[in-house]
mmCIF file of C-alpha atoms in Angstrom:
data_model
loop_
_atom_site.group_PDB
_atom_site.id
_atom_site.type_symbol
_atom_site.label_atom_id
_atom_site.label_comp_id
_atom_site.label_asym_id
_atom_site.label_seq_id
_atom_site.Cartn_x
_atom_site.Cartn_y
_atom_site.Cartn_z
ATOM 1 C CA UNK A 612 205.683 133.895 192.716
ATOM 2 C CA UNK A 613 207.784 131.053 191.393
ATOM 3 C CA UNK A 614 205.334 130.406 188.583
ATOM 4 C CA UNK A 615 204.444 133.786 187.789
ATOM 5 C CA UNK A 616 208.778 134.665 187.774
ATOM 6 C CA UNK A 617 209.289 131.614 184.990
ATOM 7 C CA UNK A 618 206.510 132.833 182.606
ATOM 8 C CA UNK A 619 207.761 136.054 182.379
ATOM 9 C CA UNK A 620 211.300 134.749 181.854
ATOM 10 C CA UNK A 621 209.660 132.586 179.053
ATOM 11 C CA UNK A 622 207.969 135.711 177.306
ATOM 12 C CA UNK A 623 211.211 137.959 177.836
ATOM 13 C CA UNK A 624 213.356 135.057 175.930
ATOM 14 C CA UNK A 625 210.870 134.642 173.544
ATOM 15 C CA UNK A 626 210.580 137.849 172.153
ATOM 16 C CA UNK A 627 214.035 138.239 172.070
ATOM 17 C CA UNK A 628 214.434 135.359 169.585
ATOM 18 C CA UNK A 629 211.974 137.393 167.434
ATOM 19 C CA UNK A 630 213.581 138.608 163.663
ATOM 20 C CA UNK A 631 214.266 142.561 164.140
ATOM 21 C CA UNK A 632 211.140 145.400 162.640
ATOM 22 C CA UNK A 633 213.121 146.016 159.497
ATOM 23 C CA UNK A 634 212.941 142.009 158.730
ATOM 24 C CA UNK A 635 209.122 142.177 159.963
ATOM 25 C CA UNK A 636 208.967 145.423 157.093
ATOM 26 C CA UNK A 637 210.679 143.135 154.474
ATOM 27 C CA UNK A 638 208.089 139.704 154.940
ATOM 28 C CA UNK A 639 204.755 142.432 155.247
ATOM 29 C CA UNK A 640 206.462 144.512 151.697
ATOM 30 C CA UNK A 641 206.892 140.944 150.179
ATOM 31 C CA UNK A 642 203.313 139.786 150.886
ATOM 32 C CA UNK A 643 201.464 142.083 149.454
ATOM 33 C CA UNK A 644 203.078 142.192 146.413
ATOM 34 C CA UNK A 645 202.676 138.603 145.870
ATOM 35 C CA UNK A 646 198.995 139.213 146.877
ATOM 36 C CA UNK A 647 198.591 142.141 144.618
ATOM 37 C CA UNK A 648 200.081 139.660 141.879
ATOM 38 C CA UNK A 649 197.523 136.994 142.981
ATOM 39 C CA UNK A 650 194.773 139.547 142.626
ATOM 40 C CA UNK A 651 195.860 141.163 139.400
ATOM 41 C CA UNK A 652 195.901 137.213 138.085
ATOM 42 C CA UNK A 653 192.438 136.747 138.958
ATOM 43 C CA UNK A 654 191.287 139.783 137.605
ATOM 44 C CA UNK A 655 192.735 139.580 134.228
ATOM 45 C CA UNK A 656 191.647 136.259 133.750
ATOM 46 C CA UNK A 657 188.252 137.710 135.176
ATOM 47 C CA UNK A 658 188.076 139.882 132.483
ATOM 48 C CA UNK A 659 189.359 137.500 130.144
ATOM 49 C CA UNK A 660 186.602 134.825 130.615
ATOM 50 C CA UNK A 661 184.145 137.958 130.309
ATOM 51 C CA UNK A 662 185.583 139.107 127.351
ATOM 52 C CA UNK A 663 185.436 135.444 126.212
ATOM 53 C CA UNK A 664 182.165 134.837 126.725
ATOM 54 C CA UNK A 665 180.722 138.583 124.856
ATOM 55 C CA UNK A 666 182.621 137.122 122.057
ATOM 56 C CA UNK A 667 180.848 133.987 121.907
ATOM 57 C CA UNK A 668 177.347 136.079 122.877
ATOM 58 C CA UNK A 669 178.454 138.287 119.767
ATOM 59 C CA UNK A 670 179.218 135.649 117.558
ATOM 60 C CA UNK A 671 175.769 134.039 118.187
ATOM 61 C CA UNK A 672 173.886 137.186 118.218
ATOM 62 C CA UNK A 673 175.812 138.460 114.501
ATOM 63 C CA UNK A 674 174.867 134.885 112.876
ATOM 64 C CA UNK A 675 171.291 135.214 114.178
ATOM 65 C CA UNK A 676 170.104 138.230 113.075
ATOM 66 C CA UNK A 677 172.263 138.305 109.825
ATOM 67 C CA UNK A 678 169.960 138.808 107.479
ATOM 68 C CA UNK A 679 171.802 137.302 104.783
ATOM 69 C CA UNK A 680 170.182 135.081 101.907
ATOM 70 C CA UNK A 681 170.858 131.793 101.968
ATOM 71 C CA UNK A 682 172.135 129.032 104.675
ATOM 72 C CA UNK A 683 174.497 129.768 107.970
ATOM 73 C CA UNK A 684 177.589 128.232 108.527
ATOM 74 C CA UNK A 685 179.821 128.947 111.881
ATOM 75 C CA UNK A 686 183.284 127.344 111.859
ATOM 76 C CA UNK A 687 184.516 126.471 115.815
ATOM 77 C CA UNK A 688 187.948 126.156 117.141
ATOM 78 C CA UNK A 689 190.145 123.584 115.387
ATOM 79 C CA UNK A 690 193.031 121.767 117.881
ATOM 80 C CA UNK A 691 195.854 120.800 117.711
ATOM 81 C CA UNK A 692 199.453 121.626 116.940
ATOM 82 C CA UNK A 693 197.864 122.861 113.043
ATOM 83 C CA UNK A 694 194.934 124.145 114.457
ATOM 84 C CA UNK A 695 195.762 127.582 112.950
ATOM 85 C CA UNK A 696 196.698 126.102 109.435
ATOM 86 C CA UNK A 697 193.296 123.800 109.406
ATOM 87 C CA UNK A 698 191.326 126.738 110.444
ATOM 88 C CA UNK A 699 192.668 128.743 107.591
ATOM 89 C CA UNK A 700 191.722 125.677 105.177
ATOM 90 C CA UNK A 701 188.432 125.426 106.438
ATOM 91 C CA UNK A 702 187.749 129.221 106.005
ATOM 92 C CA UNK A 703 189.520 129.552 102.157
ATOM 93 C CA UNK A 704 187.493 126.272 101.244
ATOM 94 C CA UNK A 705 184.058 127.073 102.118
ATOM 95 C CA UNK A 706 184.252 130.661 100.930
ATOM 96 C CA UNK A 707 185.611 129.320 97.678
ATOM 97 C CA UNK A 708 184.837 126.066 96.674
ATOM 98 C CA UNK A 709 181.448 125.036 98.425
ATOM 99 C CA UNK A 710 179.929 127.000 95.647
ATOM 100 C CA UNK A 711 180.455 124.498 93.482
ATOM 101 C CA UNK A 712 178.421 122.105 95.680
ATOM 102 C CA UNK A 713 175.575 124.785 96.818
ATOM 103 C CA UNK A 714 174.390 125.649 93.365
ATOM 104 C CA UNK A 715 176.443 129.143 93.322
ATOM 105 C CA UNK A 716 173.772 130.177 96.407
ATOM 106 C CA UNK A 717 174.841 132.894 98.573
ATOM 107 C CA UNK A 718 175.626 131.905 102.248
ATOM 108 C CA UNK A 719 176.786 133.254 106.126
ATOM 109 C CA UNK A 720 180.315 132.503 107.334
ATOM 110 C CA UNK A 721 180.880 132.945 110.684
ATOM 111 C CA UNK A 722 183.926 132.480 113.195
ATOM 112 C CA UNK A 723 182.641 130.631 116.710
ATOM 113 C CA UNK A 724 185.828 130.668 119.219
ATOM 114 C CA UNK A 725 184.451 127.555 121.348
ATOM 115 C CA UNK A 726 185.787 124.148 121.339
ATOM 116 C CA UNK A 727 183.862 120.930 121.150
ATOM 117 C CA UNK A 728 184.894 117.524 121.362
ATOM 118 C CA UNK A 729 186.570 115.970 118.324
ATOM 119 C CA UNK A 730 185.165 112.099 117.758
ATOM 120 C CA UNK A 731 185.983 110.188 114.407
ATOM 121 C CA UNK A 732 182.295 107.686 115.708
ATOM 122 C CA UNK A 733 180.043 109.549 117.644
ATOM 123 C CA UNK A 734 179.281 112.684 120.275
ATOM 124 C CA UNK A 735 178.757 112.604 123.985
ATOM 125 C CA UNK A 736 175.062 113.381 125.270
ATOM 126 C CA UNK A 737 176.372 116.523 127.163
ATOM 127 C CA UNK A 738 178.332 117.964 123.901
ATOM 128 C CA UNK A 739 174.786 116.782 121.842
ATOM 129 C CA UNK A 740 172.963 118.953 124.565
ATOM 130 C CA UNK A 741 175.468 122.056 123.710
ATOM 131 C CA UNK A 742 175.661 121.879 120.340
ATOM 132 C CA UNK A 743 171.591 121.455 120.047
ATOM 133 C CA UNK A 744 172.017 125.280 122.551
ATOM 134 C CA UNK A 745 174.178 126.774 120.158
ATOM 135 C CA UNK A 746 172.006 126.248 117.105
ATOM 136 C CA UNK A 747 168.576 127.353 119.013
ATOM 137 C CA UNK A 748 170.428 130.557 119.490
ATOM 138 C CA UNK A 749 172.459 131.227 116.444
ATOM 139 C CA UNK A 750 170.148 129.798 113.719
ATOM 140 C CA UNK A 751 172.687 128.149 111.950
ATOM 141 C CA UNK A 752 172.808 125.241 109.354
ATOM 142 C CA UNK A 753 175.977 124.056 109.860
ATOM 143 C CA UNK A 754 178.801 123.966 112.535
ATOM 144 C CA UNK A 755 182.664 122.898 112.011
ATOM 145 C CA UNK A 756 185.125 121.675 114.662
ATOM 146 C CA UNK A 757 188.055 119.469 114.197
ATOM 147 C CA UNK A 758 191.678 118.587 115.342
ATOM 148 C CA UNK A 759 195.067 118.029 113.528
ATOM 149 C CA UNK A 760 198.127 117.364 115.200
ATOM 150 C CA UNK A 761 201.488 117.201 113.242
ATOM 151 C CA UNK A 762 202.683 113.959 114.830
ATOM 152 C CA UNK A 763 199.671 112.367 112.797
ATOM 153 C CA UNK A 764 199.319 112.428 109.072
ATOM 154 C CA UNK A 765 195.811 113.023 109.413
ATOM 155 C CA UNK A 766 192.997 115.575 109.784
ATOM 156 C CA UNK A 767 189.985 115.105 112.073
ATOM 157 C CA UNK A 768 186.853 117.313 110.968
ATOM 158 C CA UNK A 769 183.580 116.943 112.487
ATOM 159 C CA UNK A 770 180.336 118.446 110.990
ATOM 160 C CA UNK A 771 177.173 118.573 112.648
ATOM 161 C CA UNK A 772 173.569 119.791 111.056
ATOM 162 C CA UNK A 773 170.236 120.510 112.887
ATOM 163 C CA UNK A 774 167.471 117.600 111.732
ATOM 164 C CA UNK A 775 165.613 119.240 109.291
ATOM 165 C CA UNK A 776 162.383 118.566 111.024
ATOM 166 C CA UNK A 777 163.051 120.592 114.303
ATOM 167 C CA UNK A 778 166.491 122.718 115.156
ATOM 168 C CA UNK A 779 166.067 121.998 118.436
ATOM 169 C CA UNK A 780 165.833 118.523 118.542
ATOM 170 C CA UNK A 781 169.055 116.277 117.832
ATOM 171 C CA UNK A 782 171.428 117.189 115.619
ATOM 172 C CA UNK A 783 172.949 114.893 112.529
ATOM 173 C CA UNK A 784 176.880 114.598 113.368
ATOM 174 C CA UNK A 785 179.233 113.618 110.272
ATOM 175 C CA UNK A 786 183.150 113.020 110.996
ATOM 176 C CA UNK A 787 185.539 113.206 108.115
ATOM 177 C CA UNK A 788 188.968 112.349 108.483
ATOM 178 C CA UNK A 789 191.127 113.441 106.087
ATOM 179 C CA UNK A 790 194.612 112.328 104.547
ATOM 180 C CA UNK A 791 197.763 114.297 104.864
ATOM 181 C CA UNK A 792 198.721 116.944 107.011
ATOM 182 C CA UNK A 793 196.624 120.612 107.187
ATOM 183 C CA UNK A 794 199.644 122.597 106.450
ATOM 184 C CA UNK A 795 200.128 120.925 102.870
ATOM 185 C CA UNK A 796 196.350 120.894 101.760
ATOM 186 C CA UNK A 797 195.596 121.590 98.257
ATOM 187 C CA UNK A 798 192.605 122.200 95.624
ATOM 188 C CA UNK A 799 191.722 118.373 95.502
ATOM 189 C CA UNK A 800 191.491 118.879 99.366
ATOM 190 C CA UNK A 801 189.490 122.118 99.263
ATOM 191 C CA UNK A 802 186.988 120.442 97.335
ATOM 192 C CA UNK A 803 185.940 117.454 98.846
ATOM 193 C CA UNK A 804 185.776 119.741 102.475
ATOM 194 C CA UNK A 805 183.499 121.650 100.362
ATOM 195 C CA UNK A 806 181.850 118.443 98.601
ATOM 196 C CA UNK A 807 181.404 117.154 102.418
ATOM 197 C CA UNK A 808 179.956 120.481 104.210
ATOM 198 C CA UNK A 809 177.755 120.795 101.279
ATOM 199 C CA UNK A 810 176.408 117.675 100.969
ATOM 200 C CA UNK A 811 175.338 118.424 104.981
ATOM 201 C CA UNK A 812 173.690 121.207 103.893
ATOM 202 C CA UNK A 813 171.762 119.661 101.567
ATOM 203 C CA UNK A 814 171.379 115.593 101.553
ATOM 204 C CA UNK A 815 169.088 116.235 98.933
ATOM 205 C CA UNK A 816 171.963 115.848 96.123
ATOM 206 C CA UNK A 817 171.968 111.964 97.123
ATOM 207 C CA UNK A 818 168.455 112.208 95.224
ATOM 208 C CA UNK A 819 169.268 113.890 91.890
ATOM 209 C CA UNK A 820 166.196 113.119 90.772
ATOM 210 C CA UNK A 821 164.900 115.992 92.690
ATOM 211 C CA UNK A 822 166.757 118.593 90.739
ATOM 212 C CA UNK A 823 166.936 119.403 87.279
ATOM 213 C CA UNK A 824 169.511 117.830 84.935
ATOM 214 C CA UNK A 825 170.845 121.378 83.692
ATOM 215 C CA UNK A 826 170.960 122.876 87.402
ATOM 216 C CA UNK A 827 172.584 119.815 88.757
ATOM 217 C CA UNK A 828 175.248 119.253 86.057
ATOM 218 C CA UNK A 829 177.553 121.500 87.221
ATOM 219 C CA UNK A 830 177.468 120.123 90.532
ATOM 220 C CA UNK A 831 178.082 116.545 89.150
ATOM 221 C CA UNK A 832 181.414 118.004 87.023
ATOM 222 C CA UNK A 833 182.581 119.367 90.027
ATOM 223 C CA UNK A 834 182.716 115.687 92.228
ATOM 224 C CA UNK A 835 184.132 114.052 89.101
ATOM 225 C CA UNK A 836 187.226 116.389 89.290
ATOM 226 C CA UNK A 837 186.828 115.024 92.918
ATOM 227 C CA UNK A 838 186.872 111.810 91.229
ATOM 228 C CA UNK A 839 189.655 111.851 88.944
ATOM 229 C CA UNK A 840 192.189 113.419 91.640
ATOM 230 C CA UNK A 841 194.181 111.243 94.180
ATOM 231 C CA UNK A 842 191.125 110.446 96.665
ATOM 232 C CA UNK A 843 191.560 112.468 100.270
ATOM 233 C CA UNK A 844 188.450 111.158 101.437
ATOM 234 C CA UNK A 845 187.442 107.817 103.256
ATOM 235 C CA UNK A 846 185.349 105.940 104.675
ATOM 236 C CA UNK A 847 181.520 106.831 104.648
ATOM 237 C CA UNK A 848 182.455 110.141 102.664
ATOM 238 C CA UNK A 849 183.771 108.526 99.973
ATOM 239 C CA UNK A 850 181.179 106.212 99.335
ATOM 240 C CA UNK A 851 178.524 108.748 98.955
ATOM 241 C CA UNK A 852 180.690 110.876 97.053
ATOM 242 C CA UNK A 853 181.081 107.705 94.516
ATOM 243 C CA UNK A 854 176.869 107.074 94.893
ATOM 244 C CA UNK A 855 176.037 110.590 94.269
ATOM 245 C CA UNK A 856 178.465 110.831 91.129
ATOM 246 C CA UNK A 857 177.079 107.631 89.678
ATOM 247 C CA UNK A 858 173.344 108.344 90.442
ATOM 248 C CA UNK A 859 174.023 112.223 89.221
ATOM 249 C CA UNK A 860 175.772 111.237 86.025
ATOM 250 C CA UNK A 861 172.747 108.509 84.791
ATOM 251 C CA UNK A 862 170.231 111.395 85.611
ATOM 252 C CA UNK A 863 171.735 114.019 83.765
ATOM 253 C CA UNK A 864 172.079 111.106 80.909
ATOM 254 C CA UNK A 865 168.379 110.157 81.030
ATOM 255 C CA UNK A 866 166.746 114.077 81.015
ATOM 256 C CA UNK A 867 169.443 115.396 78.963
ATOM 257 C CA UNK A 868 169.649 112.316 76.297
ATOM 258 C CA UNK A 869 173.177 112.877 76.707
ATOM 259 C CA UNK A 870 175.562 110.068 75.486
ATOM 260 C CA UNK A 871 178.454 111.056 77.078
ATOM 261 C CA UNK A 872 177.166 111.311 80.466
ATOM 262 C CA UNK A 873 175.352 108.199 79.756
ATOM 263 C CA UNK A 874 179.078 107.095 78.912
ATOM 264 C CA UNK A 875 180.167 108.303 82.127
ATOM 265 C CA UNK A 876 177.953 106.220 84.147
ATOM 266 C CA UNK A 877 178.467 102.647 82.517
ATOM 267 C CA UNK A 878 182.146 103.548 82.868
ATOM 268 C CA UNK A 879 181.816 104.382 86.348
ATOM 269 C CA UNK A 880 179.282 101.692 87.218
ATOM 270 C CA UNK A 881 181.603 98.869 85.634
ATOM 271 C CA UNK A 882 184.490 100.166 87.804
ATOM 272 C CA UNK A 883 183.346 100.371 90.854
ATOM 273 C CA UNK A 884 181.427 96.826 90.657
ATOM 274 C CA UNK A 885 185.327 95.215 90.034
ATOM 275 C CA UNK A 886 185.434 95.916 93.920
ATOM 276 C CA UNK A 887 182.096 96.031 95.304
ATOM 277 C CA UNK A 888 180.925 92.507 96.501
ATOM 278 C CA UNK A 889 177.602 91.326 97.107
ATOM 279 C CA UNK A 890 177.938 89.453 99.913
ATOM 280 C CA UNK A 891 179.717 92.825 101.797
ATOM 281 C CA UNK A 892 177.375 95.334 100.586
ATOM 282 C CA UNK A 893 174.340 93.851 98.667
ATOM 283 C CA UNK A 894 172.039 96.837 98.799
ATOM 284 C CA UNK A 895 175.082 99.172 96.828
ATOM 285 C CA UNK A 896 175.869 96.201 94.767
ATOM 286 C CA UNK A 897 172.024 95.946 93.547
ATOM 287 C CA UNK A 898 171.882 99.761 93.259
ATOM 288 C CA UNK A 899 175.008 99.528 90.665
ATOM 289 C CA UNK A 900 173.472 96.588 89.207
ATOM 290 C CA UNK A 901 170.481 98.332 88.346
ATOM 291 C CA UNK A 902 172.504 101.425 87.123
ATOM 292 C CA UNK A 903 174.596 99.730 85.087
ATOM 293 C CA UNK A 904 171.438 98.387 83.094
ATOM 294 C CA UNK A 905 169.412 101.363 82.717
ATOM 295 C CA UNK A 906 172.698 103.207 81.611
ATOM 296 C CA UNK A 907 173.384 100.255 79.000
ATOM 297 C CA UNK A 908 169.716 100.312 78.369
ATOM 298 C CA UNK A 909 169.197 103.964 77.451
ATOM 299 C CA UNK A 910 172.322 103.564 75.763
ATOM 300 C CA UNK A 911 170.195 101.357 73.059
ATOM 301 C CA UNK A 912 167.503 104.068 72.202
ATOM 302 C CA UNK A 913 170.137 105.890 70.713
ATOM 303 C CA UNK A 914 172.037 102.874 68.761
ATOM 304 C CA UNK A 915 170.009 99.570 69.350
ATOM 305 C CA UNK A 916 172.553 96.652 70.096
ATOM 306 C CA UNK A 917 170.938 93.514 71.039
ATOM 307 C CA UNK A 918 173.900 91.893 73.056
ATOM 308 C CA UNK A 919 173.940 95.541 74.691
ATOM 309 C CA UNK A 920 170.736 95.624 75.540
ATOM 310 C CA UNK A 921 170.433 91.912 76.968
ATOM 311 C CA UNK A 922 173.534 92.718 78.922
ATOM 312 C CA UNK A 923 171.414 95.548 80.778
ATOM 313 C CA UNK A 924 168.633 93.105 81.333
ATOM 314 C CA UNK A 925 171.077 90.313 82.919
ATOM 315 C CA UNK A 926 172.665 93.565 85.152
ATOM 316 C CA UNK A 927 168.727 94.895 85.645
ATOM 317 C CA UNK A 928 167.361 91.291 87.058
ATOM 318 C CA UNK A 929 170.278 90.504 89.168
ATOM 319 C CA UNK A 930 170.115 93.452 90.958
ATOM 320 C CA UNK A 931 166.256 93.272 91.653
ATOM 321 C CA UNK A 932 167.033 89.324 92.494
ATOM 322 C CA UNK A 933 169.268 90.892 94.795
ATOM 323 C CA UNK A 934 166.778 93.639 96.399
ATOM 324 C CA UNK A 935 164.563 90.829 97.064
ATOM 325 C CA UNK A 936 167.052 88.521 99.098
ATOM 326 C CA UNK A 937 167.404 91.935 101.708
ATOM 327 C CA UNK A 938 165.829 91.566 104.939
ATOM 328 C CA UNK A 939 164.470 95.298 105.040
ATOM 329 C CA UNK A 940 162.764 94.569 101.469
ATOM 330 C CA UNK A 941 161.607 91.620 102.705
ATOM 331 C CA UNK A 942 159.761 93.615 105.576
ATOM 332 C CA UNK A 943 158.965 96.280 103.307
ATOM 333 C CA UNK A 944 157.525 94.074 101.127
ATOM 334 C CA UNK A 945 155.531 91.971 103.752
ATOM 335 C CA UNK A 946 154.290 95.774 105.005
ATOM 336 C CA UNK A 947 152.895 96.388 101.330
ATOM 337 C CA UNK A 948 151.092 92.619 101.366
ATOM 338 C CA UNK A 949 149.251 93.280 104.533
ATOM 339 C CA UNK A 950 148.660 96.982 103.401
ATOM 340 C CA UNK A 951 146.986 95.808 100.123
ATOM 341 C CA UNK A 952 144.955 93.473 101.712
ATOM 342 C CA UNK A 953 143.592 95.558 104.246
ATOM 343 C CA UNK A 954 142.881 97.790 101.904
ATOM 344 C CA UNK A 955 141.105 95.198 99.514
ATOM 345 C CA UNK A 956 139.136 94.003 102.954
ATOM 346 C CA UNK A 957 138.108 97.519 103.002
ATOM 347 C CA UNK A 958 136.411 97.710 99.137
ATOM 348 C CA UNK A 959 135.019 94.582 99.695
ATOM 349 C CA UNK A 960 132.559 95.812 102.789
ATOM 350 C CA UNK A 961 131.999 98.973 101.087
ATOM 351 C CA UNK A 962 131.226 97.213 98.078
ATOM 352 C CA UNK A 963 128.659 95.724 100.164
ATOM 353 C CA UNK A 964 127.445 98.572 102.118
ATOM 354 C CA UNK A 965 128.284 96.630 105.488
ATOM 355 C CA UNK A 966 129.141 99.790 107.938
ATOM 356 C CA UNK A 967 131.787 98.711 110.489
ATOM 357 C CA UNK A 968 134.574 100.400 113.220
ATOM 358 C CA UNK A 969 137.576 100.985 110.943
#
């Protein structure tokens, strides 16, 4: 009885130490409003991520079944502290300057509110894998992403393009960084983002040779004013801006037999060899070389100058001299040897009328 009289007495005191009902009340009142709080959390951010994702299924679904002439371009989130400002840039210079690089075509514009990584060298193969998703589904040509943070007086922009063989396999990805800060960008810097995302669009204005002199001319004015401002570009962006200017203004010279372009080119040609050296970056010093000579050379049909035109020749053999001291031509060249001779092996036993296992 002992045992059974001391558990009792334990239970009694116990639940006399117990808070009163109306404190019970209180902790069971406060409870479930911090688990109605909890729920209504998770539901609106439920519905948010829903209403996230419809967005990005809309988004996809209005780019893919635009019908639209012309090529797509959908324009991601941009980071960063001037996110908002750089978005607004990118928008304002695609709809109005990349015109000027697109030969006037009509095109899509599209918002995408996703976020990719921002790289100034090269993608991950997970973000590859995405971006190679987003394209089979939205059929676009062109997607922009990028960063800018005030602390930094720069601008990250990263464009990526589907390989023009097959959409859905690998993806061409071109970053651009940009000088000065996205909330004080101007007309130079509208123009060379629209030089940039139209040169993506179509690499074929590295080859002018492909277009028409009169169709391409305006497109060739429009990177000189690139040209002639103070340079936002760098890097690999620059260079073919420079390339495709020079190439552009000796082809317009050539088809048009137009002095001043041809003008334009010796002038540019001279210029940029003051800092171009051979032993950096022999294949564009050859390629100015040989620029430089045909410019100087066409130059002569018009008003023949013998020092002129032996100054093209010197400019024409050392950049061929230089072409062949390139290990790639070297290859090539060794390619074309045993090409010729095969095919020469190949006359020959025909010639003959020997049959044989080719």
């Amino acid at each position: 009885m002992s045992f059974v009289s001391r558990s009792l007495a334990a239970i009694s005191e116990f639940s006399a130490s117990l808070p009163q009902a109306d404190l019970f009340a209180a902790l069971g009142l406060f409870s479930l409003v911090v688990l109605s709080a909890l729920l209504l959390f998770l539901a609106i951010r439920f519905a948010f991520k829903i209403s996230h994702s419809w967005h990005q299924l809309a988004s996809l679904r209005a780019m893919r079944i635009d019908d639209t002439p012309g090529l797509k371009i959908m324009v991601a989130r941009m980071d960063g502290t001037q996110g908002m400002s750089l978005r607004k840039n990118v928008l304002h210079a695609l709809e109005h300057f990349l015109p000027e690089f697109n030969f006037g075509a009509p095109f899509y514009l599209g918002s995408f509110p996703v976020k990719f990584e921002v790289s100034d060298i090269a993608l991950s193969g997970a973000e590859i894998h995405r971006l190679q998703d987003i394209f089979k589904k939205s059929n676009a040509d062109l997607i922009v992403w990028g960063e800018a943070r005030g602390r930094v007086d720069e601008t990250t922009l990263c464009f990526a393009t589907p390989r023009p063989s097959d959409k859905t396999k690998g993806i061409e990805f071109f970053p651009v960084t940009f000088k000065g800060s996205a909330s004080s960008w101007g007309e130079k810097d509208y123009r060379a983002l629209a030089y940039v995302a139209g040169r993506r669009l179509r690499p074929s204005l590295g080859k002018p040779a492909d277009f028409r002199a009169e169709r391409l001319q305006p497109i060739v004015r429009s990177m000189e004013k690139l040209l002639e401002s103070e340079s936002v570009l760098t890097g690999r962006s620059k260079t073919e801006l420079e390339d495709d200017f020079a190439a552009g203004a000796l082809h317009i010279g050539e088809q048009l037999k137009d002095i001043e372009w041809l003008e334009k080119s010796v002038d540019f040609r001279q210029r940029s060899l003051e800092s171009l050296q051979q032993g950096e970056q022999p294949l564009r010093w050859a390629q100015a070389k040989i620029d430089l000579g045909r410019a100087l050379m066409h130059q002569c049909e018009y008003r023949f100058e013998p020092i002129k035109l032996q100054d093209a020749m010197k400019h024409l053999r050392e950049g061929i001299d230089s072409t062949k001291n390139d290990a790639h031509m070297r290859l090539t060249e060794t390619g074309i040897a045993a090409l010729q001779q095969a095919e020469t092996m190949l006359a020959n036993r025909r010639r003959f009328s020997i049959r044989w296992n080719v």
